[in-house]
């Protein structure tokens, strides 16, 4: 967005501001920006936002969040602040953690205001969990990573499991955040995956495909799938 000299300061940038150059427990007061709070309410002009230890503690219009002794005050007049965006369907580049393509793509998303991404089962679970730890160490301006892993018939054969649902249980134990359902599968396969994910308290999501779209969508919703792309 361009409006004169105005610019956006997303939550991604806000998180960097909040942690850079601050003493432990020092409060940061952001003042003067126009705030879009994500609720659908009208923009708040001349907003005031207090941040303590990297967390927002107070949000108000121009009359609230009074300054306190020792605050670091940052004047953002003429700029905009909005919540960070979440990209729910990302395929990360073929990546070991240090792969330059992964770092570039994640930095670009962060610069565009995306503070969380969900990888849709792109790579091996080991690589994705390592990439999640890489994103969480706080030293790089990149989004948080939600790891979704797939359970396929090939996984069943490779691991000597008795079903894709068993593979899901192993993925859950490994620490994934979600289960991605992807062809090829039978009705028994995807139903078992959804049930195993739900039993573990994890979301399961998947695609629609060709001629099976209507049937799969209707039956997967009835089974309790969390989302369909």
PDB file of C-alpha atoms in Angstrom:
ATOM      1  CA  UNK A   1       0.000   0.000   0.000  1.00  0.00           C
ATOM      2  CA  UNK A   2       1.204   3.505  -0.786  1.00  0.00           C
ATOM      3  CA  UNK A   3      -0.398   6.631   0.597  1.00  0.00           C
ATOM      4  CA  UNK A   4       1.973   9.557   0.422  1.00  0.00           C
ATOM      5  CA  UNK A   5       4.907   8.717   2.664  1.00  0.00           C
ATOM      6  CA  UNK A   6       2.880   6.330   4.823  1.00  0.00           C
ATOM      7  CA  UNK A   7       4.153   2.790   5.165  1.00  0.00           C
ATOM      8  CA  UNK A   8       3.172  -0.443   6.893  1.00  0.00           C
ATOM      9  CA  UNK A   9       4.785  -1.707  10.067  1.00  0.00           C
ATOM     10  CA  UNK A  10       3.441  -5.246  10.376  1.00  0.00           C
ATOM     11  CA  UNK A  11       3.645  -7.444  13.427  1.00  0.00           C
ATOM     12  CA  UNK A  12       6.739  -8.993  11.859  1.00  0.00           C
ATOM     13  CA  UNK A  13       8.568  -5.678  12.047  1.00  0.00           C
ATOM     14  CA  UNK A  14       6.991  -4.980  15.426  1.00  0.00           C
ATOM     15  CA  UNK A  15       8.491  -8.148  16.859  1.00  0.00           C
ATOM     16  CA  UNK A  16      11.954  -7.038  15.763  1.00  0.00           C
ATOM     17  CA  UNK A  17      11.478  -3.580  17.210  1.00  0.00           C
ATOM     18  CA  UNK A  18      10.282  -5.098  20.451  1.00  0.00           C
ATOM     19  CA  UNK A  19      13.391  -7.154  21.072  1.00  0.00           C
ATOM     20  CA  UNK A  20      16.203  -5.082  19.559  1.00  0.00           C
ATOM     21  CA  UNK A  21      18.097  -2.748  21.830  1.00  0.00           C
ATOM     22  CA  UNK A  22      15.854  -3.228  24.859  1.00  0.00           C
ATOM     23  CA  UNK A  23      17.008  -4.036  28.368  1.00  0.00           C
ATOM     24  CA  UNK A  24      15.323  -6.953  30.119  1.00  0.00           C
ATOM     25  CA  UNK A  25      11.775  -5.992  31.092  1.00  0.00           C
ATOM     26  CA  UNK A  26      12.130  -2.508  29.511  1.00  0.00           C
ATOM     27  CA  UNK A  27       8.789  -1.329  28.195  1.00  0.00           C
ATOM     28  CA  UNK A  28       8.459  -0.159  24.603  1.00  0.00           C
ATOM     29  CA  UNK A  29       5.750   2.377  23.758  1.00  0.00           C
ATOM     30  CA  UNK A  30       4.749   2.681  20.091  1.00  0.00           C
ATOM     31  CA  UNK A  31       2.797   5.850  19.433  1.00  0.00           C
ATOM     32  CA  UNK A  32       1.175   7.666  16.549  1.00  0.00           C
ATOM     33  CA  UNK A  33       0.598   4.857  14.024  1.00  0.00           C
ATOM     34  CA  UNK A  34      -2.775   3.988  12.515  1.00  0.00           C
ATOM     35  CA  UNK A  35      -3.693   0.547  13.846  1.00  0.00           C
ATOM     36  CA  UNK A  36      -5.692  -2.148  12.073  1.00  0.00           C
ATOM     37  CA  UNK A  37      -6.386  -4.576  14.905  1.00  0.00           C
ATOM     38  CA  UNK A  38      -7.724  -7.481  12.839  1.00  0.00           C
ATOM     39  CA  UNK A  39     -11.188  -7.502  14.443  1.00  0.00           C
ATOM     40  CA  UNK A  40     -12.921  -5.669  11.600  1.00  0.00           C
ATOM     41  CA  UNK A  41     -13.201  -2.495  13.660  1.00  0.00           C
ATOM     42  CA  UNK A  42     -12.393   0.880  12.141  1.00  0.00           C
ATOM     43  CA  UNK A  43      -8.701   1.850  12.026  1.00  0.00           C
ATOM     44  CA  UNK A  44      -7.448   3.428  15.258  1.00  0.00           C
ATOM     45  CA  UNK A  45      -5.587   6.622  14.460  1.00  0.00           C
ATOM     46  CA  UNK A  46      -2.776   7.899  16.694  1.00  0.00           C
ATOM     47  CA  UNK A  47      -2.736   4.544  18.445  1.00  0.00           C
ATOM     48  CA  UNK A  48      -0.593   3.664  21.438  1.00  0.00           C
ATOM     49  CA  UNK A  49       0.797   0.175  21.978  1.00  0.00           C
ATOM     50  CA  UNK A  50       2.884  -0.919  24.964  1.00  0.00           C
ATOM     51  CA  UNK A  51       5.185  -3.925  24.631  1.00  0.00           C
ATOM     52  CA  UNK A  52       6.774  -5.626  27.630  1.00  0.00           C
ATOM     53  CA  UNK A  53       9.305  -8.437  27.253  1.00  0.00           C
ATOM     54  CA  UNK A  54       8.327  -8.908  23.601  1.00  0.00           C
ATOM     55  CA  UNK A  55       4.571  -9.125  24.309  1.00  0.00           C
ATOM     56  CA  UNK A  56       1.887  -6.534  23.708  1.00  0.00           C
ATOM     57  CA  UNK A  57       0.494  -5.469  27.088  1.00  0.00           C
ATOM     58  CA  UNK A  58      -1.698  -2.493  26.176  1.00  0.00           C
ATOM     59  CA  UNK A  59      -3.422  -1.209  23.028  1.00  0.00           C
ATOM     60  CA  UNK A  60      -5.431   1.996  22.863  1.00  0.00           C
ATOM     61  CA  UNK A  61      -6.269   5.186  21.048  1.00  0.00           C
ATOM     62  CA  UNK A  62      -4.361   8.419  21.703  1.00  0.00           C
ATOM     63  CA  UNK A  63      -5.621   8.745  25.295  1.00  0.00           C
ATOM     64  CA  UNK A  64      -4.559   5.360  26.639  1.00  0.00           C
ATOM     65  CA  UNK A  65      -1.449   3.341  27.504  1.00  0.00           C
ATOM     66  CA  UNK A  66       0.210   6.226  29.372  1.00  0.00           C
ATOM     67  CA  UNK A  67       3.982   6.458  29.327  1.00  0.00           C
ATOM     68  CA  UNK A  68       5.856   5.154  32.342  1.00  0.00           C
ATOM     69  CA  UNK A  69       9.291   6.109  33.677  1.00  0.00           C
ATOM     70  CA  UNK A  70      11.982   4.233  31.781  1.00  0.00           C
ATOM     71  CA  UNK A  71       9.867   3.569  28.678  1.00  0.00           C
ATOM     72  CA  UNK A  72      11.518   3.553  25.293  1.00  0.00           C
ATOM     73  CA  UNK A  73       9.120   5.593  23.130  1.00  0.00           C
ATOM     74  CA  UNK A  74       9.023   5.095  19.365  1.00  0.00           C
ATOM     75  CA  UNK A  75       7.109   7.639  17.267  1.00  0.00           C
ATOM     76  CA  UNK A  76       5.441   5.897  14.297  1.00  0.00           C
ATOM     77  CA  UNK A  77       3.329   8.830  13.117  1.00  0.00           C
ATOM     78  CA  UNK A  78       2.321   8.428   9.484  1.00  0.00           C
ATOM     79  CA  UNK A  79       2.783   4.656   9.521  1.00  0.00           C
ATOM     80  CA  UNK A  80       0.411   1.702   9.885  1.00  0.00           C
ATOM     81  CA  UNK A  81       0.458  -1.334  12.151  1.00  0.00           C
ATOM     82  CA  UNK A  82      -1.460  -4.547  11.476  1.00  0.00           C
ATOM     83  CA  UNK A  83      -1.416  -8.082  12.885  1.00  0.00           C
ATOM     84  CA  UNK A  84       1.003 -10.497  11.290  1.00  0.00           C
ATOM     85  CA  UNK A  85      -0.404 -12.572   8.429  1.00  0.00           C
ATOM     86  CA  UNK A  86      -0.531 -16.379   8.400  1.00  0.00           C
ATOM     87  CA  UNK A  87       0.128 -18.295   5.177  1.00  0.00           C
ATOM     88  CA  UNK A  88      -1.610 -21.621   5.693  1.00  0.00           C
ATOM     89  CA  UNK A  89      -0.332 -23.401   2.576  1.00  0.00           C
ATOM     90  CA  UNK A  90       3.382 -23.145   1.878  1.00  0.00           C
ATOM     91  CA  UNK A  91       5.725 -25.589   0.164  1.00  0.00           C
ATOM     92  CA  UNK A  92       9.187 -24.784   1.463  1.00  0.00           C
ATOM     93  CA  UNK A  93      12.123 -25.206  -0.922  1.00  0.00           C
ATOM     94  CA  UNK A  94      14.047 -28.464  -0.906  1.00  0.00           C
ATOM     95  CA  UNK A  95      15.982 -27.680   2.202  1.00  0.00           C
ATOM     96  CA  UNK A  96      18.416 -28.634   4.758  1.00  0.00           C
ATOM     97  CA  UNK A  97      18.136 -26.016   7.473  1.00  0.00           C
ATOM     98  CA  UNK A  98      20.968 -23.887   6.094  1.00  0.00           C
ATOM     99  CA  UNK A  99      19.784 -24.065   2.478  1.00  0.00           C
ATOM    100  CA  UNK A 100      19.939 -20.556   1.005  1.00  0.00           C
ATOM    101  CA  UNK A 101      16.610 -20.963  -0.814  1.00  0.00           C
ATOM    102  CA  UNK A 102      14.769 -21.671   2.433  1.00  0.00           C
ATOM    103  CA  UNK A 103      16.271 -18.644   4.144  1.00  0.00           C
ATOM    104  CA  UNK A 104      15.507 -16.330   1.225  1.00  0.00           C
ATOM    105  CA  UNK A 105      11.905 -17.444   0.850  1.00  0.00           C
ATOM    106  CA  UNK A 106      11.216 -17.132   4.570  1.00  0.00           C
ATOM    107  CA  UNK A 107      12.845 -13.696   4.838  1.00  0.00           C
ATOM    108  CA  UNK A 108      10.735 -12.488   1.910  1.00  0.00           C
ATOM    109  CA  UNK A 109       7.527 -13.695   3.551  1.00  0.00           C
ATOM    110  CA  UNK A 110       8.514 -11.978   6.785  1.00  0.00           C
ATOM    111  CA  UNK A 111       9.245  -8.715   4.956  1.00  0.00           C
ATOM    112  CA  UNK A 112       5.715  -8.881   3.511  1.00  0.00           C
ATOM    113  CA  UNK A 113       4.192  -9.130   6.998  1.00  0.00           C
ATOM    114  CA  UNK A 114       3.775 -12.928   7.187  1.00  0.00           C
ATOM    115  CA  UNK A 115       4.748 -14.013  10.683  1.00  0.00           C
ATOM    116  CA  UNK A 116       3.615 -17.665  10.575  1.00  0.00           C
ATOM    117  CA  UNK A 117       3.574 -20.237   7.766  1.00  0.00           C
ATOM    118  CA  UNK A 118       2.221 -23.770   7.637  1.00  0.00           C
ATOM    119  CA  UNK A 119       4.209 -26.089   5.429  1.00  0.00           C
ATOM    120  CA  UNK A 120       1.832 -28.430   3.626  1.00  0.00           C
ATOM    121  CA  UNK A 121       3.827 -31.615   3.953  1.00  0.00           C
ATOM    122  CA  UNK A 122       6.562 -30.675   1.479  1.00  0.00           C
ATOM    123  CA  UNK A 123       9.609 -32.496   2.749  1.00  0.00           C
ATOM    124  CA  UNK A 124      10.743 -35.108   5.219  1.00  0.00           C
ATOM    125  CA  UNK A 125       9.505 -34.709   8.770  1.00  0.00           C
ATOM    126  CA  UNK A 126      13.088 -34.555  10.032  1.00  0.00           C
ATOM    127  CA  UNK A 127      13.898 -31.620   7.723  1.00  0.00           C
ATOM    128  CA  UNK A 128      10.708 -29.770   8.598  1.00  0.00           C
ATOM    129  CA  UNK A 129      11.179 -30.165  12.354  1.00  0.00           C
ATOM    130  CA  UNK A 130      14.743 -28.894  11.993  1.00  0.00           C
ATOM    131  CA  UNK A 131      13.479 -25.921   9.965  1.00  0.00           C
ATOM    132  CA  UNK A 132      10.900 -25.197  12.694  1.00  0.00           C
ATOM    133  CA  UNK A 133      13.633 -25.111  15.340  1.00  0.00           C
ATOM    134  CA  UNK A 134      15.669 -22.874  13.035  1.00  0.00           C
ATOM    135  CA  UNK A 135      12.727 -20.428  12.839  1.00  0.00           C
ATOM    136  CA  UNK A 136      12.139 -20.463  16.594  1.00  0.00           C
ATOM    137  CA  UNK A 137      15.618 -19.525  17.764  1.00  0.00           C
ATOM    138  CA  UNK A 138      14.715 -15.827  17.476  1.00  0.00           C
ATOM    139  CA  UNK A 139      17.938 -14.674  15.830  1.00  0.00           C
ATOM    140  CA  UNK A 140      16.566 -14.371  12.291  1.00  0.00           C
ATOM    141  CA  UNK A 141      13.720 -12.273  10.817  1.00  0.00           C
ATOM    142  CA  UNK A 142      11.739 -15.231   9.490  1.00  0.00           C
ATOM    143  CA  UNK A 143       8.198 -16.516  10.189  1.00  0.00           C
ATOM    144  CA  UNK A 144       7.339 -19.215  12.679  1.00  0.00           C
ATOM    145  CA  UNK A 145       6.821 -22.580  11.021  1.00  0.00           C
ATOM    146  CA  UNK A 146       3.901 -24.942  11.586  1.00  0.00           C
ATOM    147  CA  UNK A 147       4.921 -28.447  10.501  1.00  0.00           C
ATOM    148  CA  UNK A 148       2.388 -30.618   8.703  1.00  0.00           C
ATOM    149  CA  UNK A 149       3.547 -34.095   7.687  1.00  0.00           C
ATOM    150  CA  UNK A 150       2.084 -36.702   5.373  1.00  0.00           C
ATOM    151  CA  UNK A 151       1.358 -40.354   5.921  1.00  0.00           C
ATOM    152  CA  UNK A 152       1.374 -42.299   2.663  1.00  0.00           C
ATOM    153  CA  UNK A 153       1.132 -45.969   1.699  1.00  0.00           C
ATOM    154  CA  UNK A 154       4.872 -45.754   0.925  1.00  0.00           C
ATOM    155  CA  UNK A 155       5.473 -44.707   4.534  1.00  0.00           C
ATOM    156  CA  UNK A 156       3.511 -47.708   5.747  1.00  0.00           C
ATOM    157  CA  UNK A 157       5.675 -50.058   3.690  1.00  0.00           C
ATOM    158  CA  UNK A 158       8.935 -48.313   4.590  1.00  0.00           C
ATOM    159  CA  UNK A 159       8.236 -48.292   8.333  1.00  0.00           C
ATOM    160  CA  UNK A 160       6.657 -51.718   8.475  1.00  0.00           C
ATOM    161  CA  UNK A 161       3.483 -50.219   9.954  1.00  0.00           C
ATOM    162  CA  UNK A 162       0.057 -51.808   9.674  1.00  0.00           C
ATOM    163  CA  UNK A 163      -1.746 -48.689   8.410  1.00  0.00           C
ATOM    164  CA  UNK A 164      -1.348 -45.001   7.571  1.00  0.00           C
ATOM    165  CA  UNK A 165      -3.059 -44.275  10.910  1.00  0.00           C
ATOM    166  CA  UNK A 166      -0.130 -45.973  12.650  1.00  0.00           C
ATOM    167  CA  UNK A 167       2.266 -43.734  10.723  1.00  0.00           C
ATOM    168  CA  UNK A 168       0.240 -40.706  11.887  1.00  0.00           C
ATOM    169  CA  UNK A 169       0.732 -41.837  15.477  1.00  0.00           C
ATOM    170  CA  UNK A 170       4.483 -41.938  14.897  1.00  0.00           C
ATOM    171  CA  UNK A 171       4.442 -38.457  13.332  1.00  0.00           C
ATOM    172  CA  UNK A 172       2.545 -37.167  16.354  1.00  0.00           C
ATOM    173  CA  UNK A 173       5.162 -38.677  18.639  1.00  0.00           C
ATOM    174  CA  UNK A 174       7.864 -36.941  16.585  1.00  0.00           C
ATOM    175  CA  UNK A 175       6.277 -33.577  17.374  1.00  0.00           C
ATOM    176  CA  UNK A 176       4.523 -32.454  14.189  1.00  0.00           C
ATOM    177  CA  UNK A 177       1.837 -29.767  14.429  1.00  0.00           C
ATOM    178  CA  UNK A 178      -0.645 -31.089  11.848  1.00  0.00           C
ATOM    179  CA  UNK A 179      -1.314 -33.942   9.441  1.00  0.00           C
ATOM    180  CA  UNK A 180      -1.501 -33.341   5.686  1.00  0.00           C
ATOM    181  CA  UNK A 181      -3.703 -35.805   3.795  1.00  0.00           C
ATOM    182  CA  UNK A 182      -2.562 -36.312   0.226  1.00  0.00           C
ATOM    183  CA  UNK A 183      -3.078 -38.802  -2.563  1.00  0.00           C
ATOM    184  CA  UNK A 184      -2.659 -41.624  -3.190  1.00  0.00           C
ATOM    185  CA  UNK A 185      -5.017 -43.032  -0.614  1.00  0.00           C
ATOM    186  CA  UNK A 186      -8.063 -45.180  -0.162  1.00  0.00           C
ATOM    187  CA  UNK A 187     -11.143 -44.128   1.779  1.00  0.00           C
ATOM    188  CA  UNK A 188      -9.890 -46.292   4.633  1.00  0.00           C
ATOM    189  CA  UNK A 189      -6.509 -44.495   4.528  1.00  0.00           C
ATOM    190  CA  UNK A 190      -7.744 -40.932   4.789  1.00  0.00           C
ATOM    191  CA  UNK A 191     -10.443 -41.728   7.315  1.00  0.00           C
ATOM    192  CA  UNK A 192      -7.865 -43.433   9.507  1.00  0.00           C
ATOM    193  CA  UNK A 193      -5.538 -40.454   9.239  1.00  0.00           C
ATOM    194  CA  UNK A 194      -8.247 -37.970  10.246  1.00  0.00           C
ATOM    195  CA  UNK A 195      -9.290 -40.123  13.199  1.00  0.00           C
ATOM    196  CA  UNK A 196      -5.710 -40.614  14.378  1.00  0.00           C
ATOM    197  CA  UNK A 197      -5.001 -36.865  14.123  1.00  0.00           C
ATOM    198  CA  UNK A 198      -8.164 -35.966  16.006  1.00  0.00           C
ATOM    199  CA  UNK A 199      -7.400 -38.523  18.708  1.00  0.00           C
ATOM    200  CA  UNK A 200      -4.020 -36.825  19.182  1.00  0.00           C
ATOM    201  CA  UNK A 201      -5.568 -33.362  19.254  1.00  0.00           C
ATOM    202  CA  UNK A 202      -3.954 -32.293  15.957  1.00  0.00           C
ATOM    203  CA  UNK A 203      -5.633 -30.720  12.916  1.00  0.00           C
ATOM    204  CA  UNK A 204      -5.760 -32.687   9.662  1.00  0.00           C
ATOM    205  CA  UNK A 205      -6.164 -30.972   6.324  1.00  0.00           C
ATOM    206  CA  UNK A 206      -6.003 -31.949   2.665  1.00  0.00           C
ATOM    207  CA  UNK A 207      -6.713 -31.158  -0.975  1.00  0.00           C
ATOM    208  CA  UNK A 208      -9.576 -31.813  -3.309  1.00  0.00           C
ATOM    209  CA  UNK A 209      -8.736 -33.796  -6.436  1.00  0.00           C
ATOM    210  CA  UNK A 210     -10.325 -34.065  -9.873  1.00  0.00           C
ATOM    211  CA  UNK A 211     -13.440 -36.177 -10.128  1.00  0.00           C
ATOM    212  CA  UNK A 212     -13.440 -37.118  -6.428  1.00  0.00           C
ATOM    213  CA  UNK A 213     -13.790 -33.533  -5.181  1.00  0.00           C
ATOM    214  CA  UNK A 214     -17.459 -33.566  -4.235  1.00  0.00           C
ATOM    215  CA  UNK A 215     -17.443 -36.974  -2.591  1.00  0.00           C
ATOM    216  CA  UNK A 216     -14.159 -36.466  -0.727  1.00  0.00           C
ATOM    217  CA  UNK A 217     -15.097 -32.973   0.472  1.00  0.00           C
ATOM    218  CA  UNK A 218     -18.495 -34.039   1.804  1.00  0.00           C
ATOM    219  CA  UNK A 219     -17.275 -37.229   3.451  1.00  0.00           C
ATOM    220  CA  UNK A 220     -14.083 -35.701   4.881  1.00  0.00           C
ATOM    221  CA  UNK A 221     -16.066 -32.884   6.504  1.00  0.00           C
ATOM    222  CA  UNK A 222     -18.392 -35.470   8.013  1.00  0.00           C
ATOM    223  CA  UNK A 223     -15.336 -37.363   9.321  1.00  0.00           C
ATOM    224  CA  UNK A 224     -14.022 -34.208  10.993  1.00  0.00           C
ATOM    225  CA  UNK A 225     -11.274 -32.889   8.718  1.00  0.00           C
ATOM    226  CA  UNK A 226     -10.026 -29.483   9.881  1.00  0.00           C
ATOM    227  CA  UNK A 227      -9.591 -27.860   6.478  1.00  0.00           C
ATOM    228  CA  UNK A 228      -9.600 -28.486   2.724  1.00  0.00           C
ATOM    229  CA  UNK A 229      -7.653 -26.579   0.079  1.00  0.00           C
TER     230      UNK A 229
END
